[in-house]
DNA sequence: CGGAGGGTTGAGATTCATCAACGCGTGTGG
DNA sequence: CCACACGCGTTGATGAATCTCAACCCTCCG
């Protein structure tokens, strides 16, 4: 029997198991398997028949699409507690994405038939999946919008804002969870453009030292606020918040 | 009691009701309301609390995001039989998207609480929602990938390929279901670039006359094939298919 | 007849990707 | 212990691609 690590470091508990009864959780775990992969290994390739759902226990991975020239579009970047391939299981057909380990990783793989059976059995599990997939979809909308109508500066700023809010709004410092080139590609720009954009942000009160980001004050990122970030920002509509584009 | 139109013209039956028991369908319909909206009316605005799920009965709509400068990113374009806001209901928080009628439209609105109750009650309804949302997510992935690593020609080509496959592979002619500028924005380019791209396609055996697209032969769009389209293409791995980039 | 909106075409400006070189830290093997 | 190669990130110069702006044609409709 597989036992989950009690502590998902970084306060990220796997949302996929939220509120499940022990009995149902045991059914899932008893049919799942642990997998380990080295950095840069491709677990899933575009066009593969999906095998199951992956829960990240240790390490980092990304989901991506490749074109013929070998250029890559990063869809998501995963940390412990995150899952992938849940959505693909319900799309029907081959996987539209590849999944690649960015570091040595340890995963829990829940086979497709167990996932599909549990969705029919346990409506809480079904709702968990719905919440997870819709959350991915929301991020995808932000990506689309970002690449269409946002400048590189705005994209980086918004990304930083979400990281800042994740880290806790009282914290004026946070760190980038991935390699810069990975984040750059996720944001739809080259590493060079990303680097130049960071330099540009120094003039806006945001200092960058390697992968540590320091904000001059709590409002340094308010330029990049939108409705979605405002709804989870504690400053919104309380304190100053004057720079916020929503207040124009 | 609301009765659904028997015939959803264009062979698009609403997937949200697929395989539901009459009893459960009646529960949903008895709590839903019909809405009508004029062209260009905004049903939902970014930041609104979502009211419910919308099923298009007549007309066309789009979901979109706006930035401060008024630039717009089209997320989806809806025809009769399509639904929207299903995903938003499960995201929590305010709606990240606006929904706008492109033509005079007639909709069925299923209130949020009915949707959420039915998901817990009826696992088939839950699975329908999962399939729909993951399908949207798949399209969103294509959009992201397209804007990152595809040229305008490839984006238009892929869009045409999907329309061609929808229309039936034996059909060498299909029509654009939306205004050109709308499609252009959906594909992340300006109407000008879209127009120039169409001209470019004439040299590849694809004639455009207003909103009618004519292919010289059944392989004219094979350049733009990928794994996802291949899995629903009847020519794939059967006949020639030589231009297909998958075969290089 | 005149105006409005969609679509097309042309010329110019802008922006970002590309290519190349460099600094730096790390790990490796002689 | 040092030399070296390698990967990541940065910086600079260049060019290509697409957006922008403007003018035009066409159809539709009052």
Short mmCIF file of N, CA, C and O (backbone and C1' of nucleotides) in Angstrom, two decimals, chain A residues 152 190 192-193 196, chain C residues 16-20:
data_model
loop_
_atom_site.label_atom_id
_atom_site.label_comp_id
_atom_site.label_asym_id
_atom_site.label_seq_id
_atom_site.Cartn_x
_atom_site.Cartn_y
_atom_site.Cartn_z
N UNK A 152 5.68 42.11 -23.23
CA UNK A 152 6.53 41.28 -22.38
C UNK A 152 6.59 41.80 -20.96
O UNK A 152 6.52 41.01 -20.00
N UNK A 190 11.58 34.85 -25.67
CA UNK A 190 12.90 34.22 -25.62
C UNK A 190 13.58 34.56 -24.30
O UNK A 190 13.23 35.55 -23.66
N UNK A 192 16.40 35.88 -23.93
CA UNK A 192 16.98 37.21 -24.09
C UNK A 192 15.96 38.29 -23.75
O UNK A 192 16.25 39.22 -22.99
N UNK A 193 14.78 38.18 -24.32
CA UNK A 193 13.75 39.17 -24.04
C UNK A 193 13.38 39.18 -22.56
O UNK A 193 13.18 40.23 -21.96
N UNK A 196 16.08 41.06 -20.69
CA UNK A 196 15.97 42.51 -20.91
C UNK A 196 14.77 43.08 -20.16
O UNK A 196 14.81 44.20 -19.65
P DC C 16 7.88 43.74 -27.79
"O5'" DC C 16 8.42 42.26 -28.06
"C5'" DC C 16 7.75 41.47 -29.02
"C4'" DC C 16 8.74 40.73 -29.87
"C3'" DC C 16 9.73 39.85 -29.08
"O3'" DC C 16 9.54 38.51 -29.47
"C1'" DC C 16 10.82 41.10 -30.80
P DA C 17 10.29 37.32 -28.72
"O5'" DA C 17 11.08 36.64 -29.93
"C5'" DA C 17 10.39 36.40 -31.14
"C4'" DA C 17 11.38 36.07 -32.25
"C3'" DA C 17 12.39 34.99 -31.89
"O3'" DA C 17 12.58 34.12 -33.00
"C1'" DA C 17 13.52 37.01 -32.42
P DT C 18 13.55 32.88 -32.87
"O5'" DT C 18 14.92 33.34 -33.56
"C5'" DT C 18 14.88 33.99 -34.82
"C4'" DT C 18 16.26 34.53 -35.16
"C3'" DT C 18 17.41 33.57 -34.85
"O3'" DT C 18 18.12 33.32 -36.06
"C1'" DT C 18 17.87 35.76 -34.07
P DC C 19 19.15 32.10 -36.15
"O5'" DC C 19 20.56 32.83 -35.94
"C5'" DC C 19 20.89 33.96 -36.73
"C4'" DC C 19 22.10 34.66 -36.16
"C3'" DC C 19 23.20 33.71 -35.66
"O3'" DC C 19 24.43 34.06 -36.29
"C1'" DC C 19 22.72 35.39 -34.06
P DA C 20 25.73 33.14 -36.10
"O5'" DA C 20 26.61 34.00 -35.08
"C5'" DA C 20 26.77 35.39 -35.31
"C4'" DA C 20 27.46 36.03 -34.12
"C3'" DA C 20 28.52 35.14 -33.46
"O3'" DA C 20 29.71 35.88 -33.32
"C1'" DA C 20 27.01 35.99 -31.85
#
